[in-house]
Short mmCIF file of C-alpha atoms and ligand atoms in Angstrom, two decimals:
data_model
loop_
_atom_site.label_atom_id
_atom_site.label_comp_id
_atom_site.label_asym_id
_atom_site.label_seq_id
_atom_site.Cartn_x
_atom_site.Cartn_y
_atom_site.Cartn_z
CA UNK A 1 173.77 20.96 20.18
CA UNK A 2 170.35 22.82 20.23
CA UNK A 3 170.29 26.18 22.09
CA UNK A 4 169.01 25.91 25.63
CA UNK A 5 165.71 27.40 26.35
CA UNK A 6 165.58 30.87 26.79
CA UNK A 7 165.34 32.11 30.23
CA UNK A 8 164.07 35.79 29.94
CA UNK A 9 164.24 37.68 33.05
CA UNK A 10 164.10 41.42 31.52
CA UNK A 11 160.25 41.68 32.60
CA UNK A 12 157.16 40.11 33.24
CA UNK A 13 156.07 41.13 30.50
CA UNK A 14 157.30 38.76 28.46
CA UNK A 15 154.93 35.99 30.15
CA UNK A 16 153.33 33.93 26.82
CA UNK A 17 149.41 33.06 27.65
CA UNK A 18 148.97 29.72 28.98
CA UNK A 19 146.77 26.66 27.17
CA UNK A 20 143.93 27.80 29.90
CA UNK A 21 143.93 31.57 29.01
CA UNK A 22 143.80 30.70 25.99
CA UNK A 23 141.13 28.39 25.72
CA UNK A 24 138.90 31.20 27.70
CA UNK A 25 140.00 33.55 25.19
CA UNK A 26 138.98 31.28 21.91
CA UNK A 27 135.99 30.90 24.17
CA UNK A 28 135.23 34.42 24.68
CA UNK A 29 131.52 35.94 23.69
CA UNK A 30 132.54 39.27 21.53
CA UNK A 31 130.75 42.12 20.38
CA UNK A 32 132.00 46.10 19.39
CA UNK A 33 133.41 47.35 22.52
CA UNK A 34 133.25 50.66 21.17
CA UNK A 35 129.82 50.69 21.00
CA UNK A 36 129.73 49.20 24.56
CA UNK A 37 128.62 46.03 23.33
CA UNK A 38 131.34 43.31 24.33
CA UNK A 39 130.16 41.29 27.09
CA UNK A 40 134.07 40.51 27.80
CA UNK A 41 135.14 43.43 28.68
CA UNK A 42 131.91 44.61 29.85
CA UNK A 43 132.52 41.81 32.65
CA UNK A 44 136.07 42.52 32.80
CA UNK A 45 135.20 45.96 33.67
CA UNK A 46 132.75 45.21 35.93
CA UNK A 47 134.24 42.55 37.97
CA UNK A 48 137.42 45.18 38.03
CA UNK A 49 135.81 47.96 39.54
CA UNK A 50 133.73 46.16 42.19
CA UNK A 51 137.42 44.15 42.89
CA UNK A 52 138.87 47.60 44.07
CA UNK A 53 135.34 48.94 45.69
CA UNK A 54 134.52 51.27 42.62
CA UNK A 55 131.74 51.85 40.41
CA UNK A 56 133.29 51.98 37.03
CA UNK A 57 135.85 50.07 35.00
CA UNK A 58 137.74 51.82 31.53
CA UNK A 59 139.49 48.70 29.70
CA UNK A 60 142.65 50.05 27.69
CA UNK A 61 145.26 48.74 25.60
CA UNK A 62 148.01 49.40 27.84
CA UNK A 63 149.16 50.86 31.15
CA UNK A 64 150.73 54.29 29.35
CA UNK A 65 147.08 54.55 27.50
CA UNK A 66 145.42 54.17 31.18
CA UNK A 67 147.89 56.06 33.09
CA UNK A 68 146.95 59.04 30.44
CA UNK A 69 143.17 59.11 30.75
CA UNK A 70 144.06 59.25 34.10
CA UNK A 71 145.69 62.53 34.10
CA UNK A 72 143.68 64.21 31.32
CA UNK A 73 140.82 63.13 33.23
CA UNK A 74 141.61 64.72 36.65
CA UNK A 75 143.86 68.24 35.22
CA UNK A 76 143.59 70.85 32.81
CA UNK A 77 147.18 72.08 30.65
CA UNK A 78 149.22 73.97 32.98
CA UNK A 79 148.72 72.16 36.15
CA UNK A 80 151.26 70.54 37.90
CA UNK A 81 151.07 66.56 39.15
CA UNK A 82 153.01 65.18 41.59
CA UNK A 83 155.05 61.67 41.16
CA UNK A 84 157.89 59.91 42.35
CA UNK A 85 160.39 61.14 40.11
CA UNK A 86 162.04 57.77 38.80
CA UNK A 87 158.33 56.90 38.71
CA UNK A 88 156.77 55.31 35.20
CA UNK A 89 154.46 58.88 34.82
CA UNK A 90 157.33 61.10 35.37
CA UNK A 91 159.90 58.93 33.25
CA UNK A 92 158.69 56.87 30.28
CA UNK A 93 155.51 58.15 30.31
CA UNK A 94 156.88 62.08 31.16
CA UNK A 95 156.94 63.49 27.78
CA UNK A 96 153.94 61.72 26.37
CA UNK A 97 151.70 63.16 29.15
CA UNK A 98 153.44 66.57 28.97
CA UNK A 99 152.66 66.51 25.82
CA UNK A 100 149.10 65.08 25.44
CA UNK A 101 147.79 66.31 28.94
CA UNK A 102 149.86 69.21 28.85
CA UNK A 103 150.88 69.11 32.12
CA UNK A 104 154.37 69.15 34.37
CA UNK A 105 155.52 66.62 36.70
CA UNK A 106 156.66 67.33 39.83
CA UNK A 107 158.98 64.70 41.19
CA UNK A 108 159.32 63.64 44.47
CA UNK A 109 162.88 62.17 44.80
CA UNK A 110 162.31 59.21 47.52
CA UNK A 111 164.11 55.90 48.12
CA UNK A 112 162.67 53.36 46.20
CA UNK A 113 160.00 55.59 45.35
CA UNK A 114 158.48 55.75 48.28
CA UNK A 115 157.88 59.50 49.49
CA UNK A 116 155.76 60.17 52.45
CA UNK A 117 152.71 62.78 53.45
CA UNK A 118 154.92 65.30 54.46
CA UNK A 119 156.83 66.07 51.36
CA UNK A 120 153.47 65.63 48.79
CA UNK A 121 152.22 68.77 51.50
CA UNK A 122 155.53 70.63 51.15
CA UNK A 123 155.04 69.84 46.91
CA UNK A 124 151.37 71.02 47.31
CA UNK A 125 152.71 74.11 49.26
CA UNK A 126 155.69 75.29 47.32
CA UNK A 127 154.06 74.62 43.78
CA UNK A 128 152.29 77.74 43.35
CA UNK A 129 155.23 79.70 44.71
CA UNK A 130 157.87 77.69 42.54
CA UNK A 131 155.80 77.18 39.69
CA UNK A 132 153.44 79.80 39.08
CA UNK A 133 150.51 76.91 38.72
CA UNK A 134 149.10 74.33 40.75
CA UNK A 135 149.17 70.62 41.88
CA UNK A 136 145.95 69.12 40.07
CA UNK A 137 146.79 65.46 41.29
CA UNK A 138 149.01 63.38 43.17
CA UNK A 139 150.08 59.87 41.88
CA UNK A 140 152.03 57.19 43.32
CA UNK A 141 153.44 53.87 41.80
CA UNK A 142 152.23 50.57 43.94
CA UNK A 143 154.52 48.62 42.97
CA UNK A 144 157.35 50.97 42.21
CA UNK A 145 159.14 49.99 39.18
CA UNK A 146 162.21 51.49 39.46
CA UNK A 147 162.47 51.29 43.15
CA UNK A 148 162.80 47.83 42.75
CA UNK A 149 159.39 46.72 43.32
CA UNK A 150 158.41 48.47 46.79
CA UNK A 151 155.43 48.01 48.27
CA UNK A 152 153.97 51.61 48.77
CA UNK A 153 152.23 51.13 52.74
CA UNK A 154 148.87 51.76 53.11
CA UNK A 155 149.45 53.40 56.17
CA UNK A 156 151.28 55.70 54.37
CA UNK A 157 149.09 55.61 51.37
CA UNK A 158 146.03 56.61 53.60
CA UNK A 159 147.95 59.77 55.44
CA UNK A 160 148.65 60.91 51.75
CA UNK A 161 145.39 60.74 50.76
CA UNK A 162 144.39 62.94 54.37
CA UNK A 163 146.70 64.94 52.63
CA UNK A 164 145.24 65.61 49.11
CA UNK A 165 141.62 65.48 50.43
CA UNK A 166 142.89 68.96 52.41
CA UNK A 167 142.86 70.30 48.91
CA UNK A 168 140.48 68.59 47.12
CA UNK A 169 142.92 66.46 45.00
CA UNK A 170 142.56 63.57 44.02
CA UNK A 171 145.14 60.34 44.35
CA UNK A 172 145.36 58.50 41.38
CA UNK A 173 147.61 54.75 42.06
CA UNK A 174 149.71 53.55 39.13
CA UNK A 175 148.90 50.10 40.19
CA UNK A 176 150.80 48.55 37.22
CA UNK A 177 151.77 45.77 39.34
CA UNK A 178 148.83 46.22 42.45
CA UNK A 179 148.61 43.12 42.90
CA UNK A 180 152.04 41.97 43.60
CA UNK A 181 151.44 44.90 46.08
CA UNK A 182 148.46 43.70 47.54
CA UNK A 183 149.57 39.83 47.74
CA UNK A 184 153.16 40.75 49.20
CA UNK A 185 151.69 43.25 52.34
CA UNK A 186 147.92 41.12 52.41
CA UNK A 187 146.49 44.63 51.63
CA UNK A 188 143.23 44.15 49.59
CA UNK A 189 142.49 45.39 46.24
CA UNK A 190 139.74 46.71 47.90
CA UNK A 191 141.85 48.77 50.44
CA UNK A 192 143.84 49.84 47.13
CA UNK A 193 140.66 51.30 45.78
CA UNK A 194 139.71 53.17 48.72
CA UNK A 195 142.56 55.25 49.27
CA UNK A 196 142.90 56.12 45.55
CA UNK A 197 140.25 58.35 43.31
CA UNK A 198 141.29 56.35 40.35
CA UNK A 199 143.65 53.38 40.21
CA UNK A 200 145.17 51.53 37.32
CA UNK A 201 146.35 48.25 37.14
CA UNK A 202 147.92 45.99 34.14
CA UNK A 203 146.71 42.26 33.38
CA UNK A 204 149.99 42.15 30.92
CA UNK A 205 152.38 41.89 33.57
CA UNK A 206 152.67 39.50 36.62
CA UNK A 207 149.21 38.24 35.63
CA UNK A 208 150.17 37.09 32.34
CA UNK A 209 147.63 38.23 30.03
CA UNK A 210 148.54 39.00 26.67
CA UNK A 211 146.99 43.21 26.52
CA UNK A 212 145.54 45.42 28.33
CA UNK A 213 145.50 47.22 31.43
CA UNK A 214 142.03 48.45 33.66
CA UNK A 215 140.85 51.88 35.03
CA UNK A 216 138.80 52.32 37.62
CA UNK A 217 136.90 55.17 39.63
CA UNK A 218 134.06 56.88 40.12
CA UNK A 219 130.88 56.27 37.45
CA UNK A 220 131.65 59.87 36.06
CA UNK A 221 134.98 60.03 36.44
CA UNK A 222 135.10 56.70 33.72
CA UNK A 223 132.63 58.61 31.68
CA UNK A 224 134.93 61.41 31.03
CA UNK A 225 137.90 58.81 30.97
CA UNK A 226 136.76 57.05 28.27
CA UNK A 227 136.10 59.60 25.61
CA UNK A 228 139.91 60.61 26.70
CA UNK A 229 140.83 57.10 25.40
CA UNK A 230 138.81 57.00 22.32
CA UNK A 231 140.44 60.87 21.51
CA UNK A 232 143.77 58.56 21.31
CA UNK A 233 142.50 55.74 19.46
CA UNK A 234 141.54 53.27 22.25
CA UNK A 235 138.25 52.33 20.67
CA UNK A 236 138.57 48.49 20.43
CA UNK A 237 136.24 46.37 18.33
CA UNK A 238 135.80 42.51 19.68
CA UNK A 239 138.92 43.17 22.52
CA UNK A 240 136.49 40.62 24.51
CA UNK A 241 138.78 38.49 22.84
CA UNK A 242 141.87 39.96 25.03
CA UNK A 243 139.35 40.72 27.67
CA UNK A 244 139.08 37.07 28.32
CA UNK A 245 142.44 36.32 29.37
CA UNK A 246 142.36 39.42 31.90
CA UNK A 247 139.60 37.73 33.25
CA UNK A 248 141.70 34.33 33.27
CA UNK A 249 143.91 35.98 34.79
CA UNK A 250 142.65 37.53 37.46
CA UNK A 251 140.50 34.16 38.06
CA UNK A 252 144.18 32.22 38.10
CA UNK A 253 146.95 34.61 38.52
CA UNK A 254 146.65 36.30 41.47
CA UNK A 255 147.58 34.56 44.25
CA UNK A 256 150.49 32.87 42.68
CA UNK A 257 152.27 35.69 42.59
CA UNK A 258 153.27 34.56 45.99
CA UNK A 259 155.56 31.85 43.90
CA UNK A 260 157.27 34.92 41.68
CA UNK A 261 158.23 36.54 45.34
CA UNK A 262 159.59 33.59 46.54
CA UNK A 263 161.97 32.79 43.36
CA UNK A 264 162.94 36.32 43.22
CA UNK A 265 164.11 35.74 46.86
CA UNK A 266 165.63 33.00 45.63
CA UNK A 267 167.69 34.55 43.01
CA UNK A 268 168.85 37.12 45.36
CA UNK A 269 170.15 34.77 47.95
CA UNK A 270 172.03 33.23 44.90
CA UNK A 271 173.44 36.37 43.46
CA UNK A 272 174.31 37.42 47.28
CA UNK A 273 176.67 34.61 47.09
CA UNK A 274 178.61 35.62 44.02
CA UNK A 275 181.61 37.58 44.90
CA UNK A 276 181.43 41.25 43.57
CA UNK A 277 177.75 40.92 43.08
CA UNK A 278 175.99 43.25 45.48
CA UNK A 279 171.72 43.38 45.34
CA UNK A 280 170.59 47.02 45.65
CA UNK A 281 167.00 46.67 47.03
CA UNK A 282 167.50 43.75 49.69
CA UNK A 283 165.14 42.20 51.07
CA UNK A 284 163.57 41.61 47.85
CA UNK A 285 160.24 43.04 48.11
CA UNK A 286 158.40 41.35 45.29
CA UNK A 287 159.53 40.02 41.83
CA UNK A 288 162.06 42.21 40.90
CA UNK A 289 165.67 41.97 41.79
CA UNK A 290 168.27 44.83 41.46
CA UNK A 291 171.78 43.82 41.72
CA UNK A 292 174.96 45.49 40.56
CA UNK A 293 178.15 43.36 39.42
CA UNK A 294 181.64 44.98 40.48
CA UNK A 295 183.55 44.10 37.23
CA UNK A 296 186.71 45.44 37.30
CA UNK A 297 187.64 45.12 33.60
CA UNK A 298 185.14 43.16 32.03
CA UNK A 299 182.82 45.53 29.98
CA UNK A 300 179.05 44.71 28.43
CA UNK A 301 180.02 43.42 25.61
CA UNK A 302 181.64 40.44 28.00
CA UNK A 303 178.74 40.27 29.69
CA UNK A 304 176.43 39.91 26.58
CA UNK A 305 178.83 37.46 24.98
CA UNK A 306 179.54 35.02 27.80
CA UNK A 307 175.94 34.77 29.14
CA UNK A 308 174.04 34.14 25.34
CA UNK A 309 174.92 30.38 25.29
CA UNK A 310 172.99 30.18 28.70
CA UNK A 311 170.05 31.41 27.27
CA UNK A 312 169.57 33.53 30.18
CA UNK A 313 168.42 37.31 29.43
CA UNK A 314 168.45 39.97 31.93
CA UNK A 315 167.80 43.52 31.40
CA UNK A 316 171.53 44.40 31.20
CA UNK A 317 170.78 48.24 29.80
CA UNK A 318 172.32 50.27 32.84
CA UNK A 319 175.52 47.69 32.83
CA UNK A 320 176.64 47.11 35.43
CA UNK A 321 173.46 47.46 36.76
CA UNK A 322 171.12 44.29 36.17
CA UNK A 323 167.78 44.07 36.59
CA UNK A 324 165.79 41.03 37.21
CA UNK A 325 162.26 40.08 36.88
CA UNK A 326 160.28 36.70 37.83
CA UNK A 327 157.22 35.83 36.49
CA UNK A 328 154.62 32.78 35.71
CA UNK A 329 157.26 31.86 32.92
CA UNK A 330 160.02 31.29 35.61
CA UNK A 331 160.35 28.45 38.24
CA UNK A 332 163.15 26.71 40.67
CA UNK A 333 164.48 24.80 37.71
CA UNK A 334 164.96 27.99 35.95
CA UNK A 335 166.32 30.71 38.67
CA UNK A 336 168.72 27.22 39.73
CA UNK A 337 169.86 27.45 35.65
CA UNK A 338 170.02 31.44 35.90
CA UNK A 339 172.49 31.66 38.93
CA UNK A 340 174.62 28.72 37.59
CA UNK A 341 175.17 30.83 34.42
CA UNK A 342 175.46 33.54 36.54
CA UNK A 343 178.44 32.33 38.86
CA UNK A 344 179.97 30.84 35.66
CA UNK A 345 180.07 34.29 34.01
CA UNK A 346 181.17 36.90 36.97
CA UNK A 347 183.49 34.69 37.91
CA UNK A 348 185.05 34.41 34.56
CA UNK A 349 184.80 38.14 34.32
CA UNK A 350 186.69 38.84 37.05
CA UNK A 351 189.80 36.76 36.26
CA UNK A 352 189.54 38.10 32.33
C1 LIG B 401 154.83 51.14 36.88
C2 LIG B 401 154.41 51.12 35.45
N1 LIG B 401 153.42 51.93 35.04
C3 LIG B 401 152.99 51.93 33.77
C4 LIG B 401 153.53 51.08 32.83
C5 LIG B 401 153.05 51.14 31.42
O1 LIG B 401 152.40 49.98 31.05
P1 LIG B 401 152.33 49.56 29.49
O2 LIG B 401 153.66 49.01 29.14
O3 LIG B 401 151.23 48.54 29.45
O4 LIG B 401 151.99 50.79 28.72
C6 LIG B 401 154.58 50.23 33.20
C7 LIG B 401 155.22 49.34 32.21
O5 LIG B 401 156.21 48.69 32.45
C8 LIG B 401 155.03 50.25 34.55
O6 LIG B 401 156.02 49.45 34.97
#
């Protein structure tokens, strides 16, 4: 029998480019990017930073490269930057940026990542006195990863920035996933951009592109962003290649992120259902689903074992702690298929 088709839920990053996005990237005019001449990513920059209401647009490799320029951008070594602390900056991205911006992260420990204006003033306060340096920037992660994909408010979003403005600092958004954000809450990009001094935001994700992520800010701000990125070796040649599918993407992608919510939903009602299954971050705020499985005996290795025929994958790496993604790669036929393997496999774990 020939192996069912793989049903990967680990991320949405493992989206493949569609025949469309990748006609418009065989398409795609090219020229050295370095050099500023790529009329890709020249647009893609463009049409990027006038989406969010800002002058200038940096395209990058990836969301850890943008993230970066970001904070070498805004602080010098020995300043401080506040985060959410199971936030992308202050986790994966925490010793790369301690290293390369030589700063510390200050992490703000907040349900689902969401902290309020309050405690970044009591950070801003107690830094010097704790810390012997001072905050330099304040980031927050719209979506939050970790948090299960929270929507950061923009209520809240715009009292924190009352905040920083008190002391001159700026708010940078790791907008990896901004526009699951923006479609879930009906917040614009635009309303995104205004609150934030820079903001970054990922066409690899939940928009499917193949590469690349976008920063965007003020004209100087980019200026001084992007010879940040070239110091690290994000000079691209003919990227309008990749370019093109952000642009694709953002042209195609966007709204129908609605249809990742809704599955997501989906998968959590079905989970819900299956005894000793328990979803940590109901309601589901956008695509990502956090659920934990009460096994009593049954161990990973089970797990691993009993689902592969399924061809389901789930990011299984804090067993027994799952995480779920939805993306354009994943519809009703395929969450229906997911929870059927699912039911088949707690269940059986639970008698074993
Ligand atoms: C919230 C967040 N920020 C930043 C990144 C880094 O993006 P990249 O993998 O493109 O470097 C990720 C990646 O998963 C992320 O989830």
């Amino acid at each position: 029998m020939p192996a069912p088709a793989k049903i990967d839920l680990r991320s949405d990053t493992v989206t493949l480019p569609t025949p469309g996005m990748r006609k418009a990237m065989a398409r795609a005019k090219v020229g050295d990017s370095r050099r500023g001449e790529d009329p890709t990513v020249r647009a893609l920059e463009e049409r990027s930073a006038a989406l969010f209401g800002k002058e200038a647009g940096l395209f990058v490799p990836s969301g850890t490269m943008g993230n970066l320029c970001a904070v070498s951008t805004w602080s010098r070594p020995g300043d401080v930057i506040v985060a959410s602390s199971a936030s992308h900056i202050a986790g994966r991205e925490g010793p790369a940026v301690s290293h390369m911006a030589s700063v510390a992260i200050l992490g703000i420990d907040a349900p689902g990542g969401i902290f309020s204006a309050e405690e970044v003033a009591q950070a801003i306060a107690a830094t010097p006195v704790r810390m012997e340096s001072k905050v330099r920037m304040v980031t927050v992660e719209n979506t939050h990863n970790a948090g299960g994909g929270t929507v950061f408010p923009l209520a809240e979003l715009k009292r924190i920035r009352s905040v920083c403005a008190k002391s001159s600092l700026p708010l940078h958004i790791d907008g990896s996933r901004i526009f699951n954000a923006s479609v879930a809450s009906g917040a614009s990009p635009a309303s995104y951009g205004k609150v934030a001094g820079s903001l970054m935001f990922c066409l690899s994700k939940g928009l499917g592109a193949p590469v690349g992520s976008v920063l965007v800010g003020a004209r100087d701000f980019i200026a001084e962003a992007r010879k940040v990125g070239l110091r690290v070796g994000g000079g691209m040649r003919q990227a309008g290649i990749v370019a093109a599918g952000g642009l694709y993407a953002l042209s195609h992608h966007v709204e129908r992120l609605a249809e990742d919510h809704e599955n997501a939903r989906a998968l959590a009602r079905g989970l819900e259902e299956i005894p000793g299954v328990e979803i940590i971050n109901a309601p589901v705020p956008t695509n990502i689903v956090l659920f934990r499985w009460q096994a009593a005996s049954a161990g990973l290795p089970f797990f691993r074992e009993a689902i592969a025929p399924s061809g389901v994958l789930v990011d299984d790496r804090m067993f027994p702690l799952f995480r779920a993604v939805t993306h354009l790669g994943i519809g009703k036929t395929e969450i229906a298929r997911a929870l059927r393997a699912f039911r088949e496999v707690f269940g059986r774990g639970k008698r074993s």
